[in-house]
Amino acid sequence: MKRRIVAIGTMLILLLVSLAGCGGDSGVEKITLNEVAHSIFYAPMYAAIELGYFKEQGIDLTLVNGLGADKTMTAVLSGEADIGFMGSETTIYVYQQGKKDYVQSFAQLTQRAGNFLVARPENATEQFDWNTLKNKTVLGGREGGMPEMVFEYILKDKGIDPKKDLTIVQNIDFGHTAEAFTSGQGDYTVEFEPSANALEVAGKGKVVASLGVESGNVPYTSFCAKKSYIEDNSDVIRKFTNAIQQGMDYVQSHTPEEIARVISPQFRETDMQAIINIVTRYYNQDTWKSNTVFEKESFDLLQDILRSSGQLENDVPYEDLVVTDYSVNAAK
C-alpha cells in the first residue's frame, strides 16, 4: 500500500511539473508569416530566425513561402497568414480597391531592388552602357510587379523607351527566366539570386548591372498586416518588429561570411560558397536597411515608380498605409 501511495504521489508531482511547464509557454504567440519568396535577398529575416530572436520575443513563428505577391496578399486578406512579407506596392493595390480593412506596412526590410541584369558572356563588357539594350530582347517580369516596374523606371531614367526601344518578354513565370535564358531565349535577362550567380557559375551569363544600385533606395519589401490585425495585436507587432530589428543589427555588424553561415540552414540545397557570394553581392550594394522604419521619402519614390509604369493614377496617403511606431521604438 505504501509503495502504491508513493507511486501515485510521484505521478502527481510529475503531472504538476508538466502542467507548470505548459503554463510557462502560455505567453508564446503563434504567428504565421507568409513570404513572397524564399531568397537570400531577405537575409536579416533568416538571421533573426536562426539566431532565435523570435523565440526571445515570445513568438513561435511558422514561415510559409507564398510563391508570389498575389498569393501572399491573398493569404493575409483571408486570415490564412497573420503577417505578409512582400513588395510594398501590393498594399497600394489593395487600398485602391476601396477595402475598409486594408493592409498596412509596419516594417521595411530591403531598401534596394534585389535583381540584376545578366548578359550573355559574349555581350558582357567591363563598362556596361544601357544603350546597348536598344533593339535587344530582355527576359523581364510580369506587368505591375515590382521587378518589372523598377527595370522600366531605370530604362526611362536612362532615356530608353521600354515599349519602343527594346523587346521585354513578360510571359515567362517567375523563377523560370534563367532556364529560358540558358535555352537560348533573349539577349539579356533580369534575375534575382541565386539565379544570377548560377548563370555565372555555369558560364551562361554575366551580371552587368545591379537594378538595386541604379534605382536608388526603393522600399522593395516590407512586412504588412491587415489594419484590424495591427490594432488588435499591437504587442505581437511590437515583438515581431523587435526580432526583425535584431536580425538587421546582426547583418550590419557581421561579415558576409558570418551572415552566410548563420542563414545557411535556410538554404540547405545551396552550396556554401554560393551563399557567401550572393550575400556579399547584396552586402556590398547596401541592400538592407539599418532599421525597419519605412520613411515617407521612400514611399513617395515607390509611388513615382508606380505612376511611371501606369499602375497609379492618384496618390495614396502615406499615413494610411504605413505605420512607423513599432519600427521607431525598435530602432531605439
Coordinates of C-alpha atoms in Angstrom, one line a residue:
M1 CA 0.0 0.0 0.0
K2 CA 2.8 2.4 0.9
R3 CA 4.5 1.7 -2.4
R4 CA 1.3 2.5 -4.2
I5 CA 0.8 5.8 -2.4
V6 CA 4.4 6.7 -3.1
A7 CA 4.0 5.9 -6.8
I8 CA 0.8 7.9 -7.0
G9 CA 2.4 10.8 -5.2
T10 CA 5.4 10.7 -7.7
M11 CA 3.0 10.7 -10.6
L12 CA 1.1 13.7 -9.2
I13 CA 4.3 15.6 -8.8
L14 CA 5.4 14.8 -12.4
L15 CA 2.0 15.8 -13.6
L16 CA 2.2 19.2 -11.8
V17 CA 5.7 19.8 -13.1
S18 CA 4.5 19.1 -16.6
L19 CA 1.5 21.4 -16.2
A20 CA 3.8 24.1 -14.8
G21 CA 6.0 23.7 -17.9
C22 CA 3.0 24.1 -20.2
G23 CA 1.9 27.2 -18.3
G24 CA 5.3 28.7 -18.9
D25 CA 4.6 28.7 -22.6
S26 CA 1.2 30.4 -22.3
G27 CA 2.8 33.7 -23.2
V28 CA 4.1 32.4 -26.6
E29 CA 2.4 33.8 -29.6
K30 CA 1.9 31.5 -32.6
I31 CA 2.4 33.6 -35.8
T32 CA 2.1 32.6 -39.4
L33 CA 4.3 34.7 -41.7
N34 CA 3.8 34.3 -45.5
E35 CA 6.8 35.4 -47.5
V36 CA 6.6 36.3 -51.2
A37 CA 9.6 34.1 -52.0
H38 CA 12.4 32.3 -50.1
S39 CA 15.5 34.2 -51.1
I40 CA 18.9 35.1 -49.7
F41 CA 17.8 38.6 -50.5
Y42 CA 16.0 38.6 -47.2
A43 CA 19.0 37.6 -45.1
P44 CA 18.2 39.7 -42.0
M45 CA 14.9 37.9 -41.5
Y46 CA 16.5 34.5 -41.7
A47 CA 19.3 35.6 -39.3
A48 CA 16.5 36.6 -36.9
I49 CA 15.0 33.1 -37.2
E50 CA 18.3 31.1 -37.0
L51 CA 19.6 33.2 -34.1
G52 CA 16.5 32.7 -32.1
Y53 CA 15.4 36.3 -31.9
F54 CA 11.7 35.5 -32.5
K55 CA 11.8 32.9 -29.7
E56 CA 13.4 35.5 -27.4
Q57 CA 10.5 37.8 -28.1
G58 CA 8.0 35.1 -27.3
I59 CA 7.0 34.3 -30.9
D60 CA 6.5 30.8 -32.3
L61 CA 7.0 31.6 -36.0
T62 CA 5.7 29.5 -38.9
L63 CA 7.2 30.6 -42.2
V64 CA 5.3 29.9 -45.4
N65 CA 6.5 30.5 -48.9
G66 CA 3.7 32.2 -50.8
L67 CA 5.3 31.9 -54.2
G68 CA 4.3 35.3 -55.4
A69 CA 3.0 38.6 -54.1
D70 CA -0.6 38.0 -55.2
K71 CA -0.8 34.7 -53.3
T72 CA 0.9 36.2 -50.2
M73 CA -1.6 39.1 -50.1
T74 CA -4.5 36.7 -50.6
A75 CA -3.3 34.8 -47.5
V76 CA -3.1 38.0 -45.5
L77 CA -6.6 39.2 -46.5
S78 CA -8.2 35.8 -45.9
G79 CA -6.6 35.4 -42.5
E80 CA -4.6 32.4 -43.5
A81 CA -1.5 34.4 -42.6
D82 CA -1.1 36.8 -39.8
I83 CA 1.7 38.8 -41.4
G84 CA 2.7 39.1 -45.0
F85 CA 6.2 39.9 -46.4
M86 CA 6.1 41.2 -50.0
G87 CA 6.6 44.1 -52.3
S88 CA 5.2 47.3 -50.7
E89 CA 3.3 48.1 -53.9
T90 CA 0.7 45.4 -53.1
T91 CA -0.6 47.4 -50.2
I92 CA -1.4 50.3 -52.5
Y93 CA -3.2 48.0 -54.9
V94 CA -5.4 46.7 -52.1
Y95 CA -6.1 50.3 -50.9
Q96 CA -7.1 51.4 -54.4
Q97 CA -9.8 48.7 -54.3
G98 CA -11.5 50.5 -51.5
K99 CA -11.3 47.8 -48.9
K100 CA -12.2 49.1 -45.4
D101 CA -9.8 46.7 -43.7
Y102 CA -6.9 47.4 -45.9
V103 CA -3.3 46.3 -45.4
Q104 CA -0.6 48.4 -43.8
S105 CA 3.2 48.1 -43.8
F106 CA 4.7 48.3 -40.4
A107 CA 8.4 47.4 -41.0
Q108 CA 10.7 47.7 -44.0
L109 CA 13.5 45.2 -44.7
T110 CA 15.2 45.9 -48.0
Q111 CA 16.0 49.3 -49.4
R112 CA 17.2 48.3 -52.8
A113 CA 16.0 46.1 -55.6
G114 CA 17.4 42.6 -55.4
N115 CA 17.7 41.7 -59.1
F116 CA 20.4 42.1 -61.7
L117 CA 20.8 42.5 -65.4
V118 CA 22.5 39.5 -66.8
A119 CA 24.1 39.4 -70.3
R120 CA 25.3 36.6 -72.4
P121 CA 29.1 36.2 -71.8
E122 CA 29.9 37.3 -75.3
N123 CA 27.9 40.5 -74.9
A124 CA 29.3 41.5 -71.4
T125 CA 31.6 44.4 -71.2
E126 CA 33.5 45.9 -68.2
Q127 CA 31.8 49.2 -68.6
F128 CA 28.1 48.5 -69.3
D129 CA 26.3 51.0 -71.4
W130 CA 22.5 50.8 -71.0
N131 CA 22.1 51.9 -74.6
T132 CA 23.3 48.5 -75.7
L133 CA 19.9 47.2 -74.8
K134 CA 18.3 49.1 -77.7
N135 CA 16.9 46.6 -80.3
K136 CA 17.6 43.7 -78.0
T137 CA 15.3 41.2 -76.2
V138 CA 15.3 41.1 -72.4
L139 CA 13.5 38.5 -70.3
G140 CA 11.7 40.6 -67.7
G141 CA 9.0 40.2 -65.1
R142 CA 5.2 40.4 -65.0
E143 CA 3.4 43.7 -65.7
G144 CA 2.7 45.6 -62.5
G145 CA 5.2 43.6 -60.5
M146 CA 8.0 45.4 -58.7
P147 CA 10.9 43.8 -60.6
E148 CA 9.5 44.9 -63.9
M149 CA 8.4 48.3 -62.8
V150 CA 11.8 49.1 -61.4
F151 CA 13.5 47.9 -64.6
E152 CA 11.3 50.1 -66.7
Y153 CA 11.8 53.0 -64.3
I154 CA 15.6 52.7 -64.8
L155 CA 15.3 52.4 -68.6
K156 CA 13.3 55.6 -68.7
D157 CA 15.8 57.4 -66.5
K158 CA 18.5 56.3 -69.0
G159 CA 16.4 57.8 -71.9
I160 CA 15.3 54.4 -73.2
D161 CA 11.6 53.8 -74.1
P162 CA 10.7 50.3 -72.7
K163 CA 7.9 50.0 -75.2
K164 CA 9.7 51.1 -78.4
D165 CA 13.5 50.7 -78.0
L166 CA 13.7 47.1 -77.0
T167 CA 11.6 43.9 -76.5
I168 CA 10.8 42.9 -73.0
V169 CA 9.4 39.3 -72.6
Q170 CA 6.8 39.2 -69.8
N171 CA 5.1 35.9 -70.2
I172 CA 7.6 33.6 -68.5
D173 CA 6.8 32.6 -65.0
F174 CA 8.9 33.9 -62.1
G175 CA 11.7 31.6 -61.4
H176 CA 11.9 30.2 -65.0
T177 CA 13.6 33.1 -66.8
A178 CA 17.1 31.8 -66.1
E179 CA 16.1 28.4 -67.5
A180 CA 14.7 30.1 -70.6
F181 CA 17.8 32.2 -71.0
T182 CA 20.0 29.1 -70.8
S183 CA 18.0 27.5 -73.5
G184 CA 18.7 30.4 -75.8
Q185 CA 15.9 32.9 -75.3
G186 CA 16.7 36.6 -75.1
D187 CA 19.9 38.6 -75.2
Y188 CA 19.7 39.7 -71.6
T189 CA 17.7 38.6 -68.6
V190 CA 16.7 40.2 -65.3
E191 CA 17.4 37.8 -62.4
F192 CA 17.3 37.5 -58.7
E193 CA 19.7 35.4 -56.7
P194 CA 20.6 32.6 -56.7
S195 CA 19.8 32.5 -60.4
A196 CA 22.2 35.3 -61.4
N197 CA 25.1 33.6 -59.6
A198 CA 24.1 30.2 -61.0
L199 CA 24.2 31.6 -64.6
E200 CA 27.7 33.0 -63.9
V201 CA 29.0 29.8 -62.4
A202 CA 27.6 27.8 -65.4
G203 CA 29.3 30.2 -67.8
K204 CA 25.9 31.0 -69.3
G205 CA 25.7 34.7 -68.2
K206 CA 27.4 37.6 -66.7
V207 CA 26.0 40.2 -64.3
V208 CA 26.5 43.6 -66.0
A209 CA 24.3 45.9 -63.8
S210 CA 22.5 46.0 -60.5
L211 CA 19.0 47.3 -60.6
G212 CA 19.3 48.0 -56.9
V213 CA 22.2 50.4 -57.4
E214 CA 20.6 52.0 -60.4
S215 CA 17.2 52.6 -58.9
G216 CA 18.3 54.0 -55.6
N217 CA 16.7 53.5 -52.2
V218 CA 13.4 51.8 -53.1
P219 CA 11.2 50.2 -50.4
Y220 CA 11.3 46.9 -52.2
T221 CA 9.9 44.6 -49.5
S222 CA 8.1 45.2 -46.2
F223 CA 6.2 43.4 -43.5
C224 CA 2.5 44.1 -43.5
A225 CA -0.8 43.1 -41.9
K226 CA -4.5 44.0 -42.0
K227 CA -5.3 47.3 -40.3
S228 CA -7.6 45.4 -37.8
Y229 CA -4.9 42.9 -37.0
I230 CA -2.3 45.6 -36.2
E231 CA -4.8 47.4 -34.0
D232 CA -5.9 44.2 -32.2
N233 CA -2.4 42.7 -31.8
S234 CA -0.1 45.6 -31.1
D235 CA 2.0 43.6 -28.7
V236 CA 2.6 40.9 -31.3
I237 CA 3.6 43.5 -33.9
R238 CA 5.9 45.1 -31.4
K239 CA 7.7 41.8 -30.6
F240 CA 7.8 40.8 -34.3
T241 CA 9.4 44.2 -35.3
N242 CA 11.9 43.9 -32.4
A243 CA 13.0 40.5 -33.7
I244 CA 13.5 41.8 -37.2
Q245 CA 15.4 44.8 -35.9
Q246 CA 17.8 42.4 -34.1
G247 CA 18.3 40.5 -37.4
M248 CA 19.1 43.7 -39.1
D249 CA 21.5 44.7 -36.4
Y250 CA 23.3 41.4 -36.9
V251 CA 23.8 41.8 -40.6
Q252 CA 25.0 45.4 -40.1
S253 CA 27.7 44.2 -37.7
H254 CA 29.0 41.0 -39.2
T255 CA 30.8 40.0 -42.3
P256 CA 29.2 38.4 -45.4
E257 CA 30.9 35.1 -44.5
E258 CA 29.4 35.2 -41.0
I259 CA 26.0 36.1 -42.2
A260 CA 26.1 33.3 -44.8
R261 CA 26.9 30.7 -42.3
V262 CA 24.1 31.8 -39.9
I263 CA 21.4 31.7 -42.6
S264 CA 22.7 28.6 -44.4
P265 CA 20.2 26.2 -42.7
Q266 CA 17.5 28.0 -44.6
F267 CA 19.2 27.1 -47.9
R268 CA 20.5 23.6 -47.5
E269 CA 20.2 22.9 -51.2
T270 CA 22.6 25.8 -52.0
D271 CA 26.4 25.4 -51.9
M272 CA 28.0 27.4 -49.1
Q273 CA 30.3 29.3 -51.4
A274 CA 27.4 30.3 -53.5
I275 CA 25.6 31.6 -50.4
I276 CA 28.7 33.6 -49.4
N277 CA 28.9 35.1 -53.0
I278 CA 25.3 36.1 -53.0
V279 CA 25.3 37.6 -49.5
T280 CA 28.5 39.5 -50.5
R281 CA 26.8 40.9 -53.6
Y282 CA 23.8 42.1 -51.6
Y283 CA 26.0 43.3 -48.7
N284 CA 28.3 45.4 -51.0
Q285 CA 25.3 47.3 -52.6
D286 CA 23.8 48.2 -49.2
T287 CA 20.7 46.2 -49.8
W288 CA 19.4 46.1 -46.2
K289 CA 18.3 49.0 -44.1
S290 CA 19.9 49.6 -40.7
N291 CA 16.4 49.9 -39.2
T292 CA 12.9 49.0 -40.2
V293 CA 11.4 52.5 -40.4
F294 CA 9.5 53.0 -43.7
E295 CA 10.2 56.6 -44.5
K296 CA 7.9 58.9 -46.4
E297 CA 10.6 59.7 -49.0
S298 CA 10.8 56.0 -49.9
F299 CA 7.0 55.7 -50.1
D300 CA 7.0 58.8 -52.4
L301 CA 9.6 57.1 -54.7
L302 CA 7.5 53.9 -54.7
Q303 CA 4.5 55.9 -56.0
D304 CA 6.7 57.6 -58.6
I305 CA 7.7 54.2 -59.9
L306 CA 4.0 53.0 -59.9
R307 CA 2.9 56.2 -61.7
S308 CA 5.7 55.9 -64.3
S309 CA 4.5 52.3 -65.2
G310 CA 0.9 53.3 -65.4
Q311 CA -0.2 51.4 -62.2
L312 CA -1.2 54.5 -60.2
E313 CA -3.5 57.4 -61.2
N314 CA -3.9 59.2 -57.8
D315 CA -1.5 59.3 -54.9
V316 CA -2.5 57.4 -51.7
P317 CA -1.9 58.7 -48.2
Y318 CA 1.4 57.6 -46.6
E319 CA -0.2 58.0 -43.2
D320 CA -2.9 55.4 -44.1
L321 CA -0.7 52.7 -45.5
V322 CA 2.5 53.0 -43.3
V323 CA 2.7 52.5 -39.5
T324 CA 6.1 53.6 -38.1
D325 CA 5.5 53.5 -34.3
Y326 CA 6.8 50.0 -33.8
S327 CA 9.9 50.5 -36.1
V328 CA 10.9 53.7 -34.4
N329 CA 10.7 52.1 -31.0
A330 CA 12.6 49.0 -32.1
A331 CA 15.4 51.1 -33.5
K332 CA 16.0 52.9 -30.2

